Coordinates of C-alpha atoms and ligand atoms in Angstrom, one line a residue:
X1 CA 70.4 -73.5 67.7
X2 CA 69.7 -70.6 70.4
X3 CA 68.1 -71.7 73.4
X4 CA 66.4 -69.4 76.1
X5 CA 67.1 -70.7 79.6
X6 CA 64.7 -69.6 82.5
X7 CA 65.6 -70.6 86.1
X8 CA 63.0 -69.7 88.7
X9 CA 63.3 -72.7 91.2
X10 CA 64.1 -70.5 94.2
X11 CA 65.3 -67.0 94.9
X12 CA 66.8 -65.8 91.5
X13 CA 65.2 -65.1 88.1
X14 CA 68.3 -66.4 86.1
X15 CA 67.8 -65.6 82.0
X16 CA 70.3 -66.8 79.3
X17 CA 70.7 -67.6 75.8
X18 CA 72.8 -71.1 74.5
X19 CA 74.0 -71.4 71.3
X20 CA 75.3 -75.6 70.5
X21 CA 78.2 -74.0 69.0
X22 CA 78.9 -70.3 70.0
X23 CA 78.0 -71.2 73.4
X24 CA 76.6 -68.5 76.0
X25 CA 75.4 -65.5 74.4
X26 CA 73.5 -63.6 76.6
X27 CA 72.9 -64.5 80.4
X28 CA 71.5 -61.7 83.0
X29 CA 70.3 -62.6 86.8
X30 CA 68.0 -60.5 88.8
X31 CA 68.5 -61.7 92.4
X32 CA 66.1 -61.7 95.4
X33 CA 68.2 -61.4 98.0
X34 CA 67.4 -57.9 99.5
X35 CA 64.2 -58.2 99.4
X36 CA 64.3 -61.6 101.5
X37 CA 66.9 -60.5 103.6
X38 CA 64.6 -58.5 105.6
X39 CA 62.9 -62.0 106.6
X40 CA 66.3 -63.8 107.6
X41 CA 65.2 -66.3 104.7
X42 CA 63.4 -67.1 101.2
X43 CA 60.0 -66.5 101.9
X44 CA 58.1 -68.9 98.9
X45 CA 54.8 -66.4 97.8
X46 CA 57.1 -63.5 97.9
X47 CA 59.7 -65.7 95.7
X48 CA 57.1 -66.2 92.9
X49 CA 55.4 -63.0 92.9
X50 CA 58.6 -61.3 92.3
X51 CA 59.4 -64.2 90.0
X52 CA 56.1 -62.8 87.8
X53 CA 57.1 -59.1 88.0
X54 CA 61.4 -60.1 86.7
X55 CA 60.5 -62.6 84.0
X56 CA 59.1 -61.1 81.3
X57 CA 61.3 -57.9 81.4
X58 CA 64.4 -60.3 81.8
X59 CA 63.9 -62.2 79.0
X60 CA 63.4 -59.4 76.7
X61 CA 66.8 -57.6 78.1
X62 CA 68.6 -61.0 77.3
X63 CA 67.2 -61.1 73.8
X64 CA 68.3 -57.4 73.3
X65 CA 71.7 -58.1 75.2
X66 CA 72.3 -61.1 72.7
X67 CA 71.2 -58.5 69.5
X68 CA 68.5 -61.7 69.2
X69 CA 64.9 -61.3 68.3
X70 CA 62.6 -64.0 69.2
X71 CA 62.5 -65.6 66.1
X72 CA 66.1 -66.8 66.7
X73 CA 65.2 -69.0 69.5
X74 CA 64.8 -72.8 69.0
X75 CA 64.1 -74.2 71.9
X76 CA 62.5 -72.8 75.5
X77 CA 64.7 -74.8 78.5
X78 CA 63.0 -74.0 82.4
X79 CA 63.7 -75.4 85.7
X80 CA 60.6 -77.9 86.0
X81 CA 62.7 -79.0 89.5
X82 CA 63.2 -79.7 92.5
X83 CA 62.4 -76.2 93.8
X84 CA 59.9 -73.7 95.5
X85 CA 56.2 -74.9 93.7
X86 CA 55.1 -71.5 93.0
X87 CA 58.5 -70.2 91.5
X88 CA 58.8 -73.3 89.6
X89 CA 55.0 -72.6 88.7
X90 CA 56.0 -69.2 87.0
X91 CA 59.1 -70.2 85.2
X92 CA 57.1 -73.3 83.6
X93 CA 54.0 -71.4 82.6
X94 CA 56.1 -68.6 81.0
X95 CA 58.3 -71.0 79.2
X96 CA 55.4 -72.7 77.5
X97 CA 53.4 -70.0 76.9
X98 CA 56.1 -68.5 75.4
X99 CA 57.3 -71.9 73.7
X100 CA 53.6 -72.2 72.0
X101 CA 53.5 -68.8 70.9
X102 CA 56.8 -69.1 69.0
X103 CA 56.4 -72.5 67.8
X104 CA 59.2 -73.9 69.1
X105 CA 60.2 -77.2 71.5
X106 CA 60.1 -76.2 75.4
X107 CA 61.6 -78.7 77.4
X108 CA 62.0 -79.2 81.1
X109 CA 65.1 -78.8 82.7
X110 CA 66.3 -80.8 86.8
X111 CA 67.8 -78.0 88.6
X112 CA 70.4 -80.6 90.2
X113 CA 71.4 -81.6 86.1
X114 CA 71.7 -77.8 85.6
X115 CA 74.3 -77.4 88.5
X116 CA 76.2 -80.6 87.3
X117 CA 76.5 -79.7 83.9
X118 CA 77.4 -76.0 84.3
X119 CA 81.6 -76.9 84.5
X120 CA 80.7 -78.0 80.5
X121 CA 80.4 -74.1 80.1
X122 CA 84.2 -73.9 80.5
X123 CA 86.4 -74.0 79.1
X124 CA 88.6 -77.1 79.9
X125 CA 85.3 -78.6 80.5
X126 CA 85.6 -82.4 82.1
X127 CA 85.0 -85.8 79.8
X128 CA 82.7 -88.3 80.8
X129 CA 82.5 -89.8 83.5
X130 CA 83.6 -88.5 86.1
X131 CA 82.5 -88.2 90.3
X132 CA 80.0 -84.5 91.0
X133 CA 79.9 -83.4 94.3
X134 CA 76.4 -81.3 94.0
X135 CA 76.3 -78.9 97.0
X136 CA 73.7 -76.1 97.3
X137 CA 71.1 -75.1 99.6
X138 CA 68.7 -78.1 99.2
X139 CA 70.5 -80.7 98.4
X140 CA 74.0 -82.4 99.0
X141 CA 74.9 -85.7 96.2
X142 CA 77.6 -87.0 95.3
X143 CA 76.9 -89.2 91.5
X144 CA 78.5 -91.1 89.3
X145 CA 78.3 -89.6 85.9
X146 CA 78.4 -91.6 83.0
X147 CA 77.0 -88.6 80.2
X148 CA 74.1 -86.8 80.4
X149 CA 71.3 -88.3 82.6
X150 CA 73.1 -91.2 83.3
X151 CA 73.5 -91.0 87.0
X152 CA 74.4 -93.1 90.1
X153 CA 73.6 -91.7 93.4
X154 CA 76.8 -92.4 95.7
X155 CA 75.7 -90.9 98.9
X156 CA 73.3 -87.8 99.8
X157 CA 73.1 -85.8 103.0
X158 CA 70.5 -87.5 105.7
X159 CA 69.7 -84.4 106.7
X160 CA 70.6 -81.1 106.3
X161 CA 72.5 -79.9 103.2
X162 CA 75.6 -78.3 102.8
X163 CA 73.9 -75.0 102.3
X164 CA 72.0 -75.3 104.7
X165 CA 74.3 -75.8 107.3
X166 CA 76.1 -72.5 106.2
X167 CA 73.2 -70.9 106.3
X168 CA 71.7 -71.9 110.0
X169 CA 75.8 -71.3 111.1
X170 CA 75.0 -67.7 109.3
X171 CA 71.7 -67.3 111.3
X172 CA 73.4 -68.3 114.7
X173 CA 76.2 -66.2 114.8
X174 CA 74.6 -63.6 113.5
X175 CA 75.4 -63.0 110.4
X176 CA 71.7 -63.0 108.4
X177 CA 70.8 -64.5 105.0
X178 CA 72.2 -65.2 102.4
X179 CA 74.7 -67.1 105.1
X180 CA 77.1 -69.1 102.7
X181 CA 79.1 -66.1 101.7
X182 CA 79.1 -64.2 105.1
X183 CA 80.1 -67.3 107.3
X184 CA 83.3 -67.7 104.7
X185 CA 83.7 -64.1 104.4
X186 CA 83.8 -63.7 108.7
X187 CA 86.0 -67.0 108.8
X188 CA 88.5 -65.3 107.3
X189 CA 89.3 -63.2 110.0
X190 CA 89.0 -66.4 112.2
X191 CA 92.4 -68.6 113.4
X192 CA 92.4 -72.7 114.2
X193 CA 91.4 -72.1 117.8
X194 CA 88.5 -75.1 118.1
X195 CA 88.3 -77.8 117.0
X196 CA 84.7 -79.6 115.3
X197 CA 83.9 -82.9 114.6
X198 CA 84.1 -84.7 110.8
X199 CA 80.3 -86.5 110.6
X200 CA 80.2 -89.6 109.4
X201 CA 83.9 -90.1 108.9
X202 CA 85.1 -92.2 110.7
X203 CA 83.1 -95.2 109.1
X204 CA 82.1 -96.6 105.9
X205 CA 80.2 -94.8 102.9
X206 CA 79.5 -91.7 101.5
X207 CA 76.0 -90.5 103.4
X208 CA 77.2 -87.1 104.9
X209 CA 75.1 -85.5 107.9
X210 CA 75.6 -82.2 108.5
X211 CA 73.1 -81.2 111.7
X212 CA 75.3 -82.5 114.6
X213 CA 77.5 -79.9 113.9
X214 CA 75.1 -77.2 113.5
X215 CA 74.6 -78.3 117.3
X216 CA 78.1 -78.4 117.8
X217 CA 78.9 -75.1 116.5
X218 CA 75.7 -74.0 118.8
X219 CA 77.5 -75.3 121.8
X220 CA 80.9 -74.0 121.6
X221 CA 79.7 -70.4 120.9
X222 CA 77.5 -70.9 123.8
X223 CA 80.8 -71.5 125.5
X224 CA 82.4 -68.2 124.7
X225 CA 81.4 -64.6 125.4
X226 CA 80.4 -64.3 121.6
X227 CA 82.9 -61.9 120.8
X228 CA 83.7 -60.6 117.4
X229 CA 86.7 -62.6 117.3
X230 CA 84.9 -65.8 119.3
X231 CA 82.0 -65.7 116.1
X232 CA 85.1 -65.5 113.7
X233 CA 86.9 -68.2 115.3
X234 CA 83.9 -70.4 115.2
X235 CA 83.2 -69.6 111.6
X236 CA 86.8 -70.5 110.7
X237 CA 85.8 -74.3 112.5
X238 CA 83.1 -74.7 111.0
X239 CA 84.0 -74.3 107.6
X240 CA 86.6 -75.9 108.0
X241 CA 85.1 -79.2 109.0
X242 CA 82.9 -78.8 106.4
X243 CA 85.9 -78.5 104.1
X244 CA 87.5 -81.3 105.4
X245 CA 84.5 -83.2 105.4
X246 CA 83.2 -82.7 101.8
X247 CA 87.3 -84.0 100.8
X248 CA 87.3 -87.2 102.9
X249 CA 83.9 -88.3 101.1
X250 CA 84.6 -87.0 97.5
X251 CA 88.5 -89.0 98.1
X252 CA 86.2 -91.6 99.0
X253 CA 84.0 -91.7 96.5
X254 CA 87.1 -91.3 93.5
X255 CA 88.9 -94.3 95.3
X256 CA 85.4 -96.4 94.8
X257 CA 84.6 -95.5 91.3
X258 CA 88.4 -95.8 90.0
X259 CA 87.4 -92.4 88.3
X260 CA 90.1 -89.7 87.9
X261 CA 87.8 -86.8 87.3
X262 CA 85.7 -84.7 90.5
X263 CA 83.3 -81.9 89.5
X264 CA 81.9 -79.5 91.9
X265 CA 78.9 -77.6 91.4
X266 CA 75.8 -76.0 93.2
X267 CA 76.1 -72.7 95.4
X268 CA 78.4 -73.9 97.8
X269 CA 81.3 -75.0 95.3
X270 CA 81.9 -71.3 95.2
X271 CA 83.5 -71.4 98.7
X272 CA 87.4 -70.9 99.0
X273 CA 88.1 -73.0 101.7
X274 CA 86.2 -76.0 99.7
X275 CA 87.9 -75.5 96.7
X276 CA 91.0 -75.0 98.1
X277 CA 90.9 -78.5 100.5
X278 CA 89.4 -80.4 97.4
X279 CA 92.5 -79.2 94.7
X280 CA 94.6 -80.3 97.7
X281 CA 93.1 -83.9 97.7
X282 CA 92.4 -84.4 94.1
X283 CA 96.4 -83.8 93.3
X284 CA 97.5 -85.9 96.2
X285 CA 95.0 -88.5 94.5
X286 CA 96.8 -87.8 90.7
X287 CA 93.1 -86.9 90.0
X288 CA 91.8 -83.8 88.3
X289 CA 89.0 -81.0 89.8
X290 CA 86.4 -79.4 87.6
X291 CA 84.2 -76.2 89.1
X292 CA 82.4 -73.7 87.3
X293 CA 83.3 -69.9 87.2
X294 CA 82.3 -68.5 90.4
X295 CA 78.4 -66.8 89.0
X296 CA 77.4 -70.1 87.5
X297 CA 78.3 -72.1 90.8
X298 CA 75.1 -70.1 92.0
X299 CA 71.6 -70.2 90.4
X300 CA 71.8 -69.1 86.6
X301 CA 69.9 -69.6 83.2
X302 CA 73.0 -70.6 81.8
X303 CA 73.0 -74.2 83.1
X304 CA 69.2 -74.3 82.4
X305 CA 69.9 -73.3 78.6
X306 CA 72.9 -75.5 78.6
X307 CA 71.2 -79.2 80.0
X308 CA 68.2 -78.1 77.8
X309 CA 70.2 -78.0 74.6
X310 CA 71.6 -80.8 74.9
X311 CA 68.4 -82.8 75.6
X312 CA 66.6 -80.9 72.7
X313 CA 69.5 -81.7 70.4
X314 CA 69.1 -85.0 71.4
X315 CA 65.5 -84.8 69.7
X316 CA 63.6 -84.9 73.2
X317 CA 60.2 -83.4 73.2
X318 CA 57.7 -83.0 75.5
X319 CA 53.8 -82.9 75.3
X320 CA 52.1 -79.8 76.1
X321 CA 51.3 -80.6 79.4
X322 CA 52.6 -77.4 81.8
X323 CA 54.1 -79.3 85.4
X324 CA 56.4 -78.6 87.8
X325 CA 58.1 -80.9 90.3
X326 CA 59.2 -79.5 94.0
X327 CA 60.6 -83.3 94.3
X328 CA 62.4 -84.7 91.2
X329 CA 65.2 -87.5 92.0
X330 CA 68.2 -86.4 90.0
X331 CA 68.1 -90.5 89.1
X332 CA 64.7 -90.8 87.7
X333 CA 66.0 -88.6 84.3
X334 CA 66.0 -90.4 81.6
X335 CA 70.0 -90.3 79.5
X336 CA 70.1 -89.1 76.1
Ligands
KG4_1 O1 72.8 -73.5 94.2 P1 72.3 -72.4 95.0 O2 72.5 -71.0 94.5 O3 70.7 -72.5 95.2 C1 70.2 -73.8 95.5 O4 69.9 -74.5 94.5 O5 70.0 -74.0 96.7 O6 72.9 -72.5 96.4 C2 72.6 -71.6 97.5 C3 73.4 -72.1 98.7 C4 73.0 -71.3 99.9 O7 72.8 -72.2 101.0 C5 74.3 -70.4 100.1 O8 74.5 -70.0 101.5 C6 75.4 -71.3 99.6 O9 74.8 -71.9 98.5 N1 76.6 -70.5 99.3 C7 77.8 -70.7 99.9 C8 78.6 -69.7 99.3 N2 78.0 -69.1 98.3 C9 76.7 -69.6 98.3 N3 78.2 -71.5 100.9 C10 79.4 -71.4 101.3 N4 80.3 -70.5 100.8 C11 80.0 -69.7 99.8 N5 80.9 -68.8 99.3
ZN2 ZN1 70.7 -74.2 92.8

């Protein structure tokens, strides 16, 4: 069976087609970026307005990319959540419209259960269960995964997420939006001169907080005479607690589950330094890491036309009612 996959929950129009046995045919992404950029952040009306002028045209260049015609879909998976209302808005409507017009099953897709499935689009993709680490910009969860929908939250930022945190870094030293890329990028040309704290660390759990050292990080470059090699300095900290952080609660969270398996996902799994502290910790720990190829650790169709194939293969269907959820607890879904 094909399935079309929209994603519309933030600031990219992500289109792709799923086969359950060819796997991805067709996935194209128009991003928002620029024209955000301007505003040093996603601003939500521009978001879905540009979300209704992409769309339409998107999906028809992933039909023609995938040599499909619409009469080869089977099944219409969206982003129904959590996300932006009105971009969430557009991608629903369009879906079922398009889903009632073709005759086929639409079903709606949890952004977070996108990102967490998207390592299964691997190739050496990981067995069940196994510990996710979900880190993008609205959310930070780490959750016990038994199979598809079965999930137990282990710990969740109490305030701001991972993302975030890279991007208000971003915003402080300068750097504009998107900020998760440019901090890294900029870090690189930083050396192990400070040294930032590890929140939450030093006792029990695996809550993380990451807005004391956004005030850190404000601090010490307060401190300095905001050089170009001060702001690199500081960006090279900074990630690097984050890094060190993110490993000390996902060690954490392997040691409490007995689980041998950690998957990363979300748009902040596609940072070096992360990657690089958590293979460092998962071999010391004889366990195994899982992450998806660098464009589907951002916001894709792909994972949308993924998780919905495997809940429409799974026979779920949904009424014709057209929602969209800006809140959605990842373990409220229902498993297969
Ligand atoms: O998953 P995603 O594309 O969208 C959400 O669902 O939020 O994640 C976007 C977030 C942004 O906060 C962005 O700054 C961060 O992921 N990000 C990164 C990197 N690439 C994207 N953070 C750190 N390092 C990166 N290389
Ligand atoms: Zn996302």
């Amino acid at each position: 069976m094909y399935v079309l996959g929209i994603e519309t929950s933030c600031d990219e129009t992500g289109v792709a087609i799923y086969h359950s046995e060819k796997g991805i045919v067709s996935d194209l992404l128009y991003s928002q970026v620029k024209m955000h950029a301007e505003y040093g952040g996603v601003v939500p009306e521009l978001a879905s307005r540009d979300h209704i002028r992409r769309l339409v045209p998107l999906i028809k260049e992933t039909l023609k990319e995938a040599s499909l015609s619409s009469d080869d879909i089977g099944g219409i998976a969206y982003t129904a959540g959590p996300g932006l209302m009105g971009a969430l808005l557009v991608g629903a409507t369009t879906a079922r419209s398009l889903a009632w017009t073709w005759q086929v099953p639409a079903i709606a897709v949890h952004h977070m259960e996108g990102h967490l499935l998207a390592p299964m689009l691997e190739e050496n993709a990981p067995a069940f269960p196994f510990v996710a680490l979900l880190v993008s910009g609205g959310h930070t969860l780490l959750v016990r995964v038994d199979g598809i929908g079965q999930y137990e939250l282990l710990g969740e930022s109490l305030d701001d997420a991972a993302g975030e945190a890279f991007d208000k870094t971003a915003k402080m030293l300068g750097l504009g939006y998107p900020g998760g890329p440019k901090v890294s990028a900029l870090a690189e040309q930083g050396e192990a001169r400070f040294k930032f704290p590890r929140p939450m660390t030093d006792r029990p759990g695996l809550d993380f907080s990451f807005s004391g050292l956004k005030t850190f990080t404000m601090n010490t470059l307060n401190k300095t005479e905001k050089t170009d090699q001060d702001k690199a300095d500081i960006a090279y900290a900074f990630q690097m607690a984050t890094a060190e952080t993110i490993s000390i609660k996902c060690r954490r969270a392997l040691q409490q589950t007995g689980l041998k398996r950690l998957v990363i996902a979300g748009g902040v799994s596609a940072n070096k330094q992360i990657r690089a502290s958590l293979q460092e910790m998962t071999k010391k720990e004889g366990a195994k890491l899982y992450f998806p190829r660098l464009k589907f650790c951002t916001d894709n169709g792909a994972m949308i036309a993924y998780a919905g194939c495997q809940r429409l293969l799974a026979g779920q269907q949904e009424s014709l009612e057209i929602y969209a959820k800006p809140r959605w607890p990842i373990d409220e879904l229902s498993s297969l």
